mmCIF file of C-alpha atoms and ligand atoms in Angstrom:
data_model
loop_
_atom_site.group_PDB
_atom_site.id
_atom_site.type_symbol
_atom_site.label_atom_id
_atom_site.label_comp_id
_atom_site.label_asym_id
_atom_site.label_seq_id
_atom_site.Cartn_x
_atom_site.Cartn_y
_atom_site.Cartn_z
ATOM 1 C CA MET R 1 -32.625 14.205 -9.128
ATOM 2 C CA LYS R 2 -35.232 14.954 -12.108
ATOM 3 C CA LYS R 3 -35.332 11.765 -12.934
ATOM 4 C CA GLY R 4 -34.381 9.313 -10.254
ATOM 5 C CA VAL R 5 -30.697 9.209 -10.982
ATOM 6 C CA MET R 6 -29.227 9.765 -7.022
ATOM 7 C CA ARG R 7 -25.622 10.001 -7.513
ATOM 8 C CA ALA R 8 -22.417 8.291 -8.672
ATOM 9 C CA GLY R 9 -22.409 4.682 -7.076
ATOM 10 C CA HIS R 10 -19.506 2.910 -8.409
ATOM 11 C CA VAL R 11 -16.304 2.873 -11.010
ATOM 12 C CA GLN R 12 -14.385 -0.433 -12.182
ATOM 13 C CA ILE R 13 -11.074 0.746 -12.970
ATOM 14 C CA ARG R 14 -8.327 -1.221 -14.786
ATOM 15 C CA VAL R 15 -4.717 -1.788 -13.151
ATOM 16 C CA LEU R 16 -1.741 -3.733 -14.383
ATOM 17 C CA ASP R 17 -0.807 -4.953 -11.370
ATOM 18 C CA MET R 18 -3.446 -6.258 -8.615
ATOM 19 C CA ASP R 19 -1.186 -6.476 -5.361
ATOM 20 C CA GLU R 20 0.365 -2.974 -6.060
ATOM 21 C CA ALA R 21 -3.227 -1.577 -6.743
ATOM 22 C CA VAL R 22 -4.746 -3.058 -3.563
ATOM 23 C CA SER R 23 -1.673 -1.745 -1.258
ATOM 24 C CA HIS R 24 -2.460 1.642 -3.125
ATOM 25 C CA TYR R 25 -6.267 2.117 -2.827
ATOM 26 C CA LYS R 26 -6.096 0.321 0.624
ATOM 27 C CA GLN R 27 -3.184 1.227 2.585
ATOM 28 C CA ARG R 28 -2.403 4.882 0.895
ATOM 29 C CA MET R 29 -5.980 6.094 -0.040
ATOM 30 C CA GLY R 30 -7.706 4.311 3.037
ATOM 31 C CA LEU R 31 -10.331 2.415 1.231
ATOM 32 C CA LEU R 32 -11.531 -0.658 2.770
ATOM 33 C CA GLU R 33 -11.698 -3.832 0.716
ATOM 34 C CA THR R 34 -15.034 -5.470 0.723
ATOM 35 C CA HIS R 35 -15.065 -7.989 -1.647
ATOM 36 C CA ARG R 36 -12.796 -10.034 -4.174
ATOM 37 C CA GLU R 37 -14.202 -12.479 -6.717
ATOM 38 C CA GLY R 38 -12.382 -13.756 -9.882
ATOM 39 C CA ASP R 39 -9.711 -11.266 -10.947
ATOM 40 C CA ARG R 40 -11.561 -8.256 -9.397
ATOM 41 C CA VAL R 41 -11.538 -6.411 -6.058
ATOM 42 C CA PHE R 42 -14.393 -4.453 -4.107
ATOM 43 C CA PHE R 43 -13.566 -1.158 -2.217
ATOM 44 C CA LYS R 44 -15.746 1.321 -0.080
ATOM 45 C CA GLY R 45 -14.769 4.849 1.572
ATOM 46 C CA TRP R 46 -15.931 4.503 5.482
ATOM 47 C CA THR R 47 -18.864 6.898 5.125
ATOM 48 C CA GLU R 48 -20.230 5.114 2.114
ATOM 49 C CA CYS R 49 -23.462 2.670 2.644
ATOM 50 C CA GLU R 50 -23.471 0.246 0.180
ATOM 51 C CA LYS R 51 -21.016 -2.644 -0.065
ATOM 52 C CA TYR R 52 -18.710 -0.996 -2.785
ATOM 53 C CA SER R 53 -18.150 1.852 -5.198
ATOM 54 C CA VAL R 54 -14.607 1.094 -6.459
ATOM 55 C CA ILE R 55 -13.857 -2.013 -8.366
ATOM 56 C CA LEU R 56 -10.223 -2.643 -9.358
ATOM 57 C CA ARG R 57 -9.751 -5.315 -12.252
ATOM 58 C CA GLU R 58 -6.220 -6.441 -13.674
ATOM 59 C CA ALA R 59 -5.813 -5.922 -17.067
ATOM 60 C CA ASP R 60 -3.272 -5.582 -19.771
ATOM 61 C CA SER R 61 -4.288 -1.404 -19.701
ATOM 62 C CA ALA R 62 -5.090 0.936 -17.234
ATOM 63 C CA GLY R 63 -8.162 3.196 -17.294
ATOM 64 C CA MET R 64 -11.894 2.894 -17.051
ATOM 65 C CA ASP R 65 -14.033 0.069 -17.471
ATOM 66 C CA PHE R 66 -17.485 1.588 -16.444
ATOM 67 C CA MET R 67 -19.140 3.854 -14.092
ATOM 68 C CA GLY R 68 -22.246 3.447 -12.512
ATOM 69 C CA PHE R 69 -24.991 5.627 -11.267
ATOM 70 C CA LYS R 70 -27.588 4.537 -8.639
ATOM 71 C CA VAL R 71 -31.287 5.264 -9.367
ATOM 72 C CA ASP R 72 -34.112 5.505 -6.695
ATOM 73 C CA SER R 73 -36.293 2.280 -7.767
ATOM 74 C CA ASP R 74 -36.134 -0.452 -10.421
ATOM 75 C CA ALA R 75 -39.201 0.956 -11.870
ATOM 76 C CA ARG R 76 -36.887 3.947 -12.705
ATOM 77 C CA LEU R 77 -34.469 1.753 -14.181
ATOM 78 C CA ASP R 78 -36.704 0.505 -16.961
ATOM 79 C CA GLU R 79 -38.478 4.063 -17.561
ATOM 80 C CA LEU R 80 -34.637 5.406 -18.286
ATOM 81 C CA HIS R 81 -33.986 2.282 -20.209
ATOM 82 C CA ALA R 82 -36.968 3.235 -22.620
ATOM 83 C CA ASP R 83 -35.590 6.837 -22.771
ATOM 84 C CA LEU R 84 -32.144 5.708 -23.412
ATOM 85 C CA ILE R 85 -33.550 3.788 -26.399
ATOM 86 C CA GLU R 86 -35.820 6.316 -27.570
ATOM 87 C CA HIS R 87 -32.570 8.730 -27.582
ATOM 88 C CA GLY R 88 -30.854 6.161 -30.238
ATOM 89 C CA LEU R 89 -28.653 4.308 -27.845
ATOM 90 C CA GLU R 90 -27.762 0.857 -27.460
ATOM 91 C CA VAL R 91 -28.567 -0.469 -23.744
ATOM 92 C CA ASP R 92 -27.475 -3.959 -22.466
ATOM 93 C CA GLU R 93 -29.324 -5.229 -19.857
ATOM 94 C CA LEU R 94 -27.024 -7.069 -17.402
ATOM 95 C CA PRO R 95 -28.918 -9.354 -14.933
ATOM 96 C CA ALA R 96 -28.555 -9.000 -11.118
ATOM 97 C CA GLY R 97 -25.657 -11.101 -9.789
ATOM 98 C CA ASP R 98 -23.261 -9.936 -12.777
ATOM 99 C CA LEU R 99 -21.927 -7.639 -10.544
ATOM 100 C CA PRO R 100 -21.416 -9.328 -6.765
ATOM 101 C CA ASP R 101 -24.448 -7.916 -4.745
ATOM 102 C CA CYS R 102 -25.567 -5.679 -7.275
ATOM 103 C CA GLY R 103 -29.308 -5.423 -9.234
ATOM 104 C CA ARG R 104 -29.689 -5.766 -12.611
ATOM 105 C CA ARG R 105 -27.775 -3.056 -14.658
ATOM 106 C CA MET R 106 -28.723 -0.890 -17.905
ATOM 107 C CA SER R 107 -25.185 -0.103 -19.853
ATOM 108 C CA PHE R 108 -24.551 1.985 -22.755
ATOM 109 C CA LEU R 109 -21.489 3.527 -24.635
ATOM 110 C CA ALA R 110 -21.457 7.168 -24.743
ATOM 111 C CA PRO R 111 -20.227 8.930 -27.718
ATOM 112 C CA THR R 112 -17.117 9.571 -26.152
ATOM 113 C CA GLY R 113 -16.547 6.117 -25.911
ATOM 114 C CA HIS R 114 -17.051 5.812 -22.262
ATOM 115 C CA ARG R 115 -19.625 3.024 -21.117
ATOM 116 C CA PHE R 116 -21.892 4.417 -18.146
ATOM 117 C CA GLU R 117 -24.941 2.238 -16.509
ATOM 118 C CA LEU R 118 -27.593 2.494 -13.979
ATOM 119 C CA TYR R 119 -28.783 0.404 -11.374
ATOM 120 C CA ALA R 120 -31.226 0.424 -8.384
ATOM 121 C CA GLU R 121 -30.071 -1.770 -6.035
ATOM 122 C CA LYS R 122 -26.872 -2.944 -4.341
ATOM 123 C CA GLU R 123 -26.214 -4.633 -1.080
ATOM 124 C CA VAL R 124 -26.039 -2.029 2.042
ATOM 125 C CA THR R 125 -23.637 -2.993 4.531
ATOM 126 C CA GLY R 126 -23.677 0.506 6.085
ATOM 127 C CA ARG R 127 -21.304 2.952 7.451
ATOM 128 C CA HIS R 128 -17.895 1.194 8.476
ATOM 129 C CA GLY R 129 -17.490 0.914 11.965
ATOM 130 C CA VAL R 130 -19.691 3.499 13.247
ATOM 131 C CA GLY R 131 -22.815 1.898 11.587
ATOM 132 C CA HIS R 132 -26.399 3.600 12.232
ATOM 133 C CA HIS R 133 -27.728 3.518 15.543
ATOM 134 C CA ASN R 134 -26.127 5.885 17.809
ATOM 135 C CA PRO R 135 -23.091 6.221 15.828
ATOM 136 C CA GLU R 136 -19.927 7.643 17.072
ATOM 137 C CA ALA R 137 -17.853 10.419 15.055
ATOM 138 C CA TRP R 138 -15.531 8.342 12.806
ATOM 139 C CA PRO R 139 -13.969 4.705 13.050
ATOM 140 C CA GLU R 140 -10.505 4.372 14.756
ATOM 141 C CA ASP R 141 -9.188 1.606 12.242
ATOM 142 C CA LEU R 142 -8.499 4.208 9.318
ATOM 143 C CA VAL R 143 -5.284 4.311 7.622
ATOM 144 C CA GLY R 144 -3.405 6.548 5.283
ATOM 145 C CA MET R 145 -5.499 9.280 3.291
ATOM 146 C CA LYS R 146 -8.704 8.139 5.480
ATOM 147 C CA ALA R 147 -10.772 8.744 1.938
ATOM 148 C CA THR R 148 -14.469 9.107 3.144
ATOM 149 C CA ARG R 149 -16.225 8.154 -0.287
ATOM 150 C CA PHE R 150 -15.853 7.991 -3.983
ATOM 151 C CA ASP R 151 -17.152 11.302 -4.930
ATOM 152 C CA HIS R 152 -16.954 11.695 -9.149
ATOM 153 C CA CYS R 153 -14.737 11.055 -12.256
ATOM 154 C CA LEU R 154 -13.614 13.197 -15.109
ATOM 155 C CA PHE R 155 -13.007 12.167 -18.478
ATOM 156 C CA HIS R 156 -11.857 13.282 -21.659
ATOM 157 C CA GLY R 157 -13.655 12.786 -25.318
ATOM 158 C CA GLU R 158 -14.804 14.434 -28.097
ATOM 159 C CA ASP R 159 -18.436 14.847 -28.464
ATOM 160 C CA LEU R 160 -19.100 16.794 -25.680
ATOM 161 C CA ASP R 161 -22.503 17.661 -27.025
ATOM 162 C CA GLY R 162 -23.551 14.256 -27.322
ATOM 163 C CA VAL R 163 -22.732 13.511 -23.865
ATOM 164 C CA TYR R 164 -24.549 16.613 -22.550
ATOM 165 C CA ASP R 165 -27.626 15.442 -24.758
ATOM 166 C CA ILE R 166 -27.216 12.266 -22.737
ATOM 167 C CA PHE R 167 -26.910 13.276 -19.058
ATOM 168 C CA VAL R 168 -29.217 16.506 -19.217
ATOM 169 C CA ASN R 169 -31.586 15.653 -21.477
ATOM 170 C CA VAL R 170 -32.348 11.820 -20.849
ATOM 171 C CA LEU R 171 -30.828 11.489 -17.332
ATOM 172 C CA GLY R 172 -31.984 14.472 -15.972
ATOM 173 C CA PHE R 173 -28.589 15.856 -14.704
ATOM 174 C CA TRP R 174 -27.992 19.766 -14.438
ATOM 175 C CA LEU R 175 -25.242 21.312 -15.985
ATOM 176 C CA THR R 176 -23.506 23.338 -13.028
ATOM 177 C CA GLU R 177 -20.426 24.686 -14.499
ATOM 178 C CA GLN R 178 -18.824 25.069 -18.128
ATOM 179 C CA ALA R 179 -15.379 26.465 -19.725
ATOM 180 C CA MET R 180 -16.421 27.973 -23.204
ATOM 181 C CA ALA R 181 -14.012 28.840 -26.038
ATOM 182 C CA GLY R 182 -16.083 31.419 -27.752
ATOM 183 C CA GLU R 183 -19.474 29.429 -28.491
ATOM 184 C CA GLU R 184 -18.005 26.176 -27.726
ATOM 185 C CA ARG R 185 -18.252 24.204 -24.549
ATOM 186 C CA VAL R 186 -14.621 22.884 -23.633
ATOM 187 C CA ALA R 187 -15.429 21.596 -20.173
ATOM 188 C CA GLN R 188 -18.869 20.426 -18.684
ATOM 189 C CA PHE R 189 -19.702 19.642 -15.008
ATOM 190 C CA PHE R 190 -23.016 17.726 -14.220
ATOM 191 C CA THR R 191 -24.843 16.636 -11.033
ATOM 192 C CA CYS R 192 -28.063 15.169 -10.089
ATOM 193 C CA SER R 193 -27.495 16.113 -6.343
ATOM 194 C CA MET R 194 -26.396 18.931 -3.997
ATOM 195 C CA LYS R 195 -22.883 17.864 -5.120
ATOM 196 C CA GLU R 196 -21.272 20.269 -7.220
ATOM 197 C CA HIS R 197 -20.725 17.507 -10.000
ATOM 198 C CA GLU R 198 -20.949 13.802 -10.034
ATOM 199 C CA ILE R 199 -19.258 13.685 -13.484
ATOM 200 C CA ALA R 200 -17.420 15.794 -15.895
ATOM 201 C CA PHE R 201 -16.237 16.077 -19.260
ATOM 202 C CA ILE R 202 -13.194 17.916 -21.280
ATOM 203 C CA LYS R 203 -12.827 18.247 -24.830
ATOM 204 C CA ALA R 204 -9.982 16.451 -26.010
ATOM 205 C CA GLU R 205 -10.040 16.225 -29.794
ATOM 206 C CA GLY R 206 -9.310 12.439 -30.770
ATOM 207 C CA ASN R 207 -9.320 11.192 -27.619
ATOM 208 C CA THR R 208 -11.729 8.318 -27.095
ATOM 209 C CA GLY R 209 -13.180 6.408 -23.588
ATOM 210 C CA ALA R 210 -10.212 8.260 -21.785
ATOM 211 C CA PHE R 211 -10.328 8.354 -18.166
ATOM 212 C CA HIS R 212 -8.563 11.472 -16.380
ATOM 213 C CA HIS R 213 -9.588 10.622 -12.726
ATOM 214 C CA ALA R 214 -11.638 9.073 -10.338
ATOM 215 C CA SER R 215 -11.975 11.617 -7.112
ATOM 216 C CA PHE R 216 -12.291 11.103 -3.397
ATOM 217 C CA HIS R 217 -13.807 13.161 -0.745
ATOM 218 C CA LEU R 218 -11.566 14.248 2.573
ATOM 219 C CA GLU R 219 -13.357 16.239 4.976
ATOM 220 C CA THR R 220 -10.995 19.213 5.639
ATOM 221 C CA TRP R 221 -7.748 21.153 4.336
ATOM 222 C CA GLN R 222 -5.746 19.605 7.002
ATOM 223 C CA ASP R 223 -6.634 16.288 5.260
ATOM 224 C CA VAL R 224 -5.501 17.024 2.006
ATOM 225 C CA LEU R 225 -1.854 18.177 3.405
ATOM 226 C CA HIS R 226 -2.253 14.796 5.031
ATOM 227 C CA ALA R 227 -2.658 13.279 1.880
ATOM 228 C CA ALA R 228 0.296 15.140 0.103
ATOM 229 C CA ASP R 229 2.438 13.830 3.033
ATOM 230 C CA ILE R 230 1.054 10.337 2.665
ATOM 231 C CA ILE R 231 2.281 10.937 -1.191
ATOM 232 C CA SER R 232 5.756 11.825 -0.349
ATOM 233 C CA MET R 233 6.549 9.526 2.617
ATOM 234 C CA HIS R 234 5.439 6.555 -0.073
ATOM 235 C CA ASP R 235 7.021 8.104 -2.623
ATOM 236 C CA ILE R 236 3.494 8.127 -4.511
ATOM 237 C CA SER R 237 3.614 9.731 -8.175
ATOM 238 C CA LEU R 238 2.522 13.023 -7.761
ATOM 239 C CA ASP R 239 0.659 15.228 -10.173
ATOM 240 C CA ILE R 240 -0.098 18.593 -8.802
ATOM 241 C CA GLY R 241 -1.108 20.233 -5.684
ATOM 242 C CA PRO R 242 -2.151 20.570 -2.966
ATOM 243 C CA THR R 243 -4.109 23.857 -4.623
ATOM 244 C CA ARG R 244 -7.271 25.016 -5.386
ATOM 245 C CA HIS R 245 -9.687 24.764 -8.278
ATOM 246 C CA GLY R 246 -11.129 28.090 -9.870
ATOM 247 C CA LEU R 247 -13.761 25.521 -11.465
ATOM 248 C CA THR R 248 -15.758 24.119 -8.570
ATOM 249 C CA HIS R 249 -13.343 26.012 -5.743
ATOM 250 C CA GLY R 250 -12.623 22.513 -4.142
ATOM 251 C CA ALA R 251 -9.087 22.166 -2.433
ATOM 252 C CA THR R 252 -7.332 19.357 -4.272
ATOM 253 C CA ILE R 253 -4.286 17.121 -4.774
ATOM 254 C CA TYR R 254 -3.782 15.006 -7.976
ATOM 255 C CA PHE R 255 -1.351 11.747 -8.063
ATOM 256 C CA PHE R 256 -1.400 8.688 -10.004
ATOM 257 C CA ASP R 257 -2.132 5.153 -8.637
ATOM 258 C CA PRO R 258 0.663 2.668 -9.430
ATOM 259 C CA SER R 259 -0.874 1.624 -13.039
ATOM 260 C CA GLY R 260 -1.263 5.475 -13.822
ATOM 261 C CA ASN R 261 -4.400 6.244 -13.673
ATOM 262 C CA ARG R 262 -5.021 9.433 -11.783
ATOM 263 C CA ASN R 263 -6.633 10.022 -8.209
ATOM 264 C CA GLU R 264 -7.576 13.182 -7.028
ATOM 265 C CA THR R 265 -8.739 13.783 -2.964
ATOM 266 C CA PHE R 266 -10.440 16.784 -2.333
ATOM 267 C CA CYS R 267 -12.272 18.883 0.250
ATOM 268 C CA GLY R 268 -14.893 21.770 0.150
ATOM 269 C CA GLY R 269 -15.842 23.355 -2.886
ATOM 270 C CA ASP R 270 -19.495 24.660 -4.034
ATOM 271 C CA TYR R 271 -22.406 22.866 -3.722
ATOM 272 C CA PHE R 272 -25.814 23.020 -5.898
ATOM 273 C CA PHE R 273 -29.601 23.636 -5.605
ATOM 274 C CA PRO R 274 -31.731 23.300 -8.833
ATOM 275 C CA ASP R 275 -32.168 27.416 -8.769
ATOM 276 C CA HIS R 276 -28.466 28.039 -9.153
ATOM 277 C CA PRO R 277 -27.053 29.828 -12.222
ATOM 278 C CA VAL R 278 -24.667 27.989 -14.304
ATOM 279 C CA VAL R 279 -21.321 29.124 -13.433
ATOM 280 C CA THR R 280 -19.236 30.040 -16.541
ATOM 281 C CA TRP R 281 -15.390 30.430 -17.250
ATOM 282 C CA ASP R 282 -14.025 32.250 -20.237
ATOM 283 C CA ALA R 283 -11.238 30.293 -22.210
ATOM 284 C CA ASP R 284 -8.803 33.344 -21.442
ATOM 285 C CA LYS R 285 -9.395 32.710 -17.840
ATOM 286 C CA LEU R 286 -8.591 28.931 -18.159
ATOM 287 C CA GLY R 287 -5.271 29.129 -16.024
ATOM 288 C CA LYS R 288 -7.297 30.278 -12.819
ATOM 289 C CA ALA R 289 -10.063 28.299 -13.274
ATOM 290 C CA VAL R 290 -8.077 25.132 -13.208
ATOM 291 C CA PHE R 291 -5.177 26.101 -11.003
ATOM 292 C CA TYR R 292 -6.795 29.214 -8.947
ATOM 293 C CA HIS R 293 -3.367 29.731 -7.422
ATOM 294 C CA SER R 294 -0.636 29.440 -9.923
ATOM 295 C CA ARG R 295 -3.404 30.595 -12.768
ATOM 296 C CA GLU R 296 -1.172 28.307 -15.083
ATOM 297 C CA LEU R 297 -1.868 25.575 -17.079
ATOM 298 C CA ASN R 298 0.220 22.289 -16.924
ATOM 299 C CA GLU R 299 0.637 20.199 -19.705
ATOM 300 C CA ARG R 300 0.713 16.827 -17.682
ATOM 301 C CA PHE R 301 -2.517 17.351 -16.154
ATOM 302 C CA LEU R 302 -4.464 18.602 -19.071
ATOM 303 C CA THR R 303 -3.079 15.808 -21.572
ATOM 304 C CA VAL R 304 -2.004 12.683 -19.505
ATOM 305 C CA THR R 305 -5.148 10.207 -19.391
ATOM 306 C CA THR R 306 -5.302 6.249 -19.440
ATOM 307 C CA MET S 1 25.136 2.617 -12.251
ATOM 308 C CA TYR S 2 24.600 2.706 -16.207
ATOM 309 C CA ARG S 3 25.058 5.498 -18.829
ATOM 310 C CA ILE S 4 21.833 6.510 -20.592
ATOM 311 C CA GLU S 5 21.718 8.460 -23.724
ATOM 312 C CA VAL S 6 18.832 9.870 -25.282
ATOM 313 C CA GLU S 7 19.701 10.044 -29.130
ATOM 314 C CA GLY S 8 19.173 13.339 -30.713
ATOM 315 C CA THR S 9 18.795 15.645 -27.278
ATOM 316 C CA GLY S 10 22.103 15.743 -26.380
ATOM 317 C CA VAL S 11 21.022 14.487 -22.727
ATOM 318 C CA GLU S 12 22.840 11.814 -20.969
ATOM 319 C CA PHE S 13 22.061 10.472 -17.531
ATOM 320 C CA GLU S 14 23.108 7.873 -14.838
ATOM 321 C CA CYS S 15 20.578 4.813 -13.689
ATOM 322 C CA GLY S 16 20.922 2.416 -11.560
ATOM 323 C CA PRO S 17 19.324 -0.971 -12.286
ATOM 324 C CA GLU S 18 16.765 -0.654 -9.395
ATOM 325 C CA ARG S 19 15.581 2.424 -10.758
ATOM 326 C CA SER S 20 13.240 3.005 -14.168
ATOM 327 C CA LEU S 21 14.742 5.174 -16.793
ATOM 328 C CA LEU S 22 12.400 7.698 -16.426
ATOM 329 C CA ALA S 23 12.689 8.100 -12.649
ATOM 330 C CA GLY S 24 16.521 7.967 -13.107
ATOM 331 C CA MET S 25 16.224 10.879 -15.564
ATOM 332 C CA GLU S 26 14.111 13.070 -12.965
ATOM 333 C CA ALA S 27 16.164 12.343 -10.244
ATOM 334 C CA GLN S 28 18.986 14.096 -12.083
ATOM 335 C CA ALA S 29 16.638 17.013 -13.117
ATOM 336 C CA LYS S 30 17.588 16.179 -16.741
ATOM 337 C CA LYS S 31 14.543 16.965 -19.735
ATOM 338 C CA ALA S 32 14.598 14.762 -22.774
ATOM 339 C CA ILE S 33 11.633 12.254 -21.976
ATOM 340 C CA ALA S 34 8.129 13.549 -21.074
ATOM 341 C CA VAL S 35 7.056 12.507 -17.676
ATOM 342 C CA GLY S 36 3.467 11.334 -17.404
ATOM 343 C CA CYS S 37 1.865 8.858 -14.868
ATOM 344 C CA ARG S 38 5.092 7.247 -13.780
ATOM 345 C CA GLY S 39 3.109 4.032 -13.853
ATOM 346 C CA GLY S 40 3.153 2.693 -17.260
ATOM 347 C CA GLY S 41 -0.483 3.794 -18.048
ATOM 348 C CA CYS S 42 -0.508 6.794 -19.886
ATOM 349 C CA GLY S 43 2.123 6.239 -22.719
ATOM 350 C CA PHE S 44 3.674 9.711 -22.313
ATOM 351 C CA CYS S 45 7.026 8.676 -22.022
ATOM 352 C CA LYS S 46 7.230 6.341 -24.661
ATOM 353 C CA ILE S 47 10.510 5.559 -26.084
ATOM 354 C CA ARG S 48 12.474 3.229 -28.552
ATOM 355 C CA ILE S 49 15.304 1.608 -27.131
ATOM 356 C CA LEU S 50 18.003 1.429 -30.094
ATOM 357 C CA GLU S 51 20.989 -0.343 -27.667
ATOM 358 C CA GLY S 52 21.322 -1.828 -24.554
ATOM 359 C CA ASP S 53 19.994 -4.711 -22.092
ATOM 360 C CA TYR S 54 17.110 -4.049 -19.958
ATOM 361 C CA ASP S 55 13.911 -5.811 -18.066
ATOM 362 C CA THR S 56 10.378 -4.295 -17.938
ATOM 363 C CA LYS S 57 7.451 -4.320 -15.663
ATOM 364 C CA LYS S 58 3.877 -4.362 -17.358
ATOM 365 C CA MET S 59 3.232 -1.509 -19.724
ATOM 366 C CA SER S 60 -0.363 -0.668 -20.948
ATOM 367 C CA VAL S 61 -1.073 -1.957 -24.366
ATOM 368 C CA LYS S 62 -3.208 0.801 -25.504
ATOM 369 C CA PHE S 63 0.270 2.329 -25.916
ATOM 370 C CA VAL S 64 2.661 -0.428 -26.630
ATOM 371 C CA SER S 65 1.266 -3.044 -28.722
ATOM 372 C CA HIS S 66 2.650 -6.730 -28.628
ATOM 373 C CA SER S 67 4.407 -6.004 -32.211
ATOM 374 C CA GLU S 68 5.843 -3.072 -30.901
ATOM 375 C CA ARG S 69 7.382 -4.371 -28.028
ATOM 376 C CA LEU S 70 9.356 -6.861 -30.132
ATOM 377 C CA ASP S 71 10.744 -3.869 -32.268
ATOM 378 C CA GLY S 72 12.011 -1.985 -29.209
ATOM 379 C CA TYR S 73 9.025 0.531 -28.173
ATOM 380 C CA ALA S 74 8.508 0.634 -24.480
ATOM 381 C CA LEU S 75 7.294 3.206 -21.742
ATOM 382 C CA SER S 76 10.543 4.278 -20.171
ATOM 383 C CA CYS S 77 8.780 4.701 -16.774
ATOM 384 C CA ARG S 78 8.508 0.610 -16.893
ATOM 385 C CA VAL S 79 12.299 0.175 -18.392
ATOM 386 C CA PHE S 80 14.938 -1.026 -15.863
ATOM 387 C CA PRO S 81 18.557 -0.805 -17.185
ATOM 388 C CA ARG S 82 20.956 -3.502 -17.348
ATOM 389 C CA SER S 83 23.908 -2.333 -19.279
ATOM 390 C CA ASP S 84 24.330 1.081 -20.771
ATOM 391 C CA MET S 85 21.612 2.150 -22.936
ATOM 392 C CA ARG S 86 20.810 4.207 -25.939
ATOM 393 C CA VAL S 87 16.992 5.357 -26.484
ATOM 394 C CA VAL S 88 15.114 7.615 -28.687
ATOM 395 C CA ALA S 89 12.437 9.713 -27.129
ATOM 396 C CA LEU S 90 9.071 9.360 -29.448
ATOM 397 C CA GLU S 91 7.967 12.993 -28.243
ATOM 398 C CA ASP S 92 10.027 15.744 -26.728
ATOM 399 C CA VAL S 93 9.183 17.110 -23.256
ATOM 400 C CA GLU S 94 6.715 19.699 -25.139
ATOM 401 C CA GLY S 95 4.839 16.726 -26.837
ATOM 402 C CA ASN S 96 6.196 17.118 -30.140
ATOM 403 C CA LYS S 97 6.403 14.274 -32.238
ATOM 404 C CA ILE S 98 10.124 13.396 -32.774
ATOM 405 C CA ILE S 99 10.956 11.378 -35.915
ATOM 406 C CA ASP S 100 12.303 7.881 -35.101
ATOM 407 C CA THR S 101 15.911 7.311 -35.925
ATOM 408 C CA GLY S 102 15.944 3.819 -35.366
ATOM 409 C CA ILE S 103 16.917 1.017 -37.218
ATOM 410 C CA ILE S 104 13.351 0.144 -38.405
ATOM 411 C CA LYS S 105 12.057 3.643 -39.759
ATOM 412 C CA LEU S 106 8.260 4.477 -38.351
HETATM 413 S S1 FES D 401 4.686 8.147 -17.899
HETATM 414 FE FE1 FES D 401 2.699 7.263 -18.311
HETATM 415 S S2 FES D 401 3.387 5.583 -19.012
HETATM 416 FE FE2 FES D 401 4.940 6.499 -18.360
HETATM 417 FE FE1 FE2 D 402 -11.862 16.130 -9.720
#
């Protein structure tokens, strides 16, 4: 947190059919529905303190509308607003309440075609079912995969150097991990916390604004297997897993929501402190970097986006 | 059960009305159309329908525009057969573009 950006706070995902999507995110992933307004439904994982982290919007296409990062104070918003403008970006200031129960937001379009935003305030409703005063270990009313929190997103795009500049040099993120094809960085993972990444980008020539996945945290490998069972029991579209990544070393499973947006649930993996060296994977080890066990790249995982 | 023919590939499979063409193909372990998200969002399974009746579920307009729909383009994971059908895949299973053999040329 070099410049006050704390974490990935929310993501708005487009879905083709709201009823199917709500049933997937609520019954299967185990997120909690916390709000509804207009054409949008709001959710959070049970350990999250803010009122929501996932927003679904019914639309004519799948994909991601925007991803928001929480900063540590309102004053910081103005500082970063100025820094983003100085960097040459057009920044829209959206008033408090434009997103329900959320303060003002600074929104900008990154050169990869993805919209990101910063905010400093959102209603804090606390941990679901256990609260913050002599809390029990976990709530007993969870269903499905019991995802604990929205964790990170991965996007595909062309101008990786452009978004590197914004996240590292303007917003104060650290590069934690990268994959290199010779001199060219083809995958980059950024954090602003102790998490291995809050956001990542993969090079995809000519793919603009593409959404690869939104990821949700689970506690254990047993929970990843349990998620895999839920996927089979309910005939959810499986992408790949359960397996482990070389990149980040997380144990993971990927699947698709009913509109074709990719979801990940994962546990474990590396952590980060600012004195950690950047981890680098070479192009000829990409199979292992992506799928640590099969060591084989998979066409669908590498190219399907919404 | 309806008979679905994927033109130019020699692949044929059977598909009931409750199953999408892509799910029908996968259920018989055939490979003629690329399999992506299976949810109408990614465009991987795009086909053009040459013959047959069908219903569709909502498909992402990012991959099938309104005018394309009128020309018989569709995402096969969102197409439910109502008769025997003849379709052409726009990409082969390796993701190479296939030249459209339909009535209206690409
Ligand atoms: S497989 Fe993704 S749109 Fe059909
Ligand atoms: Fe991930």
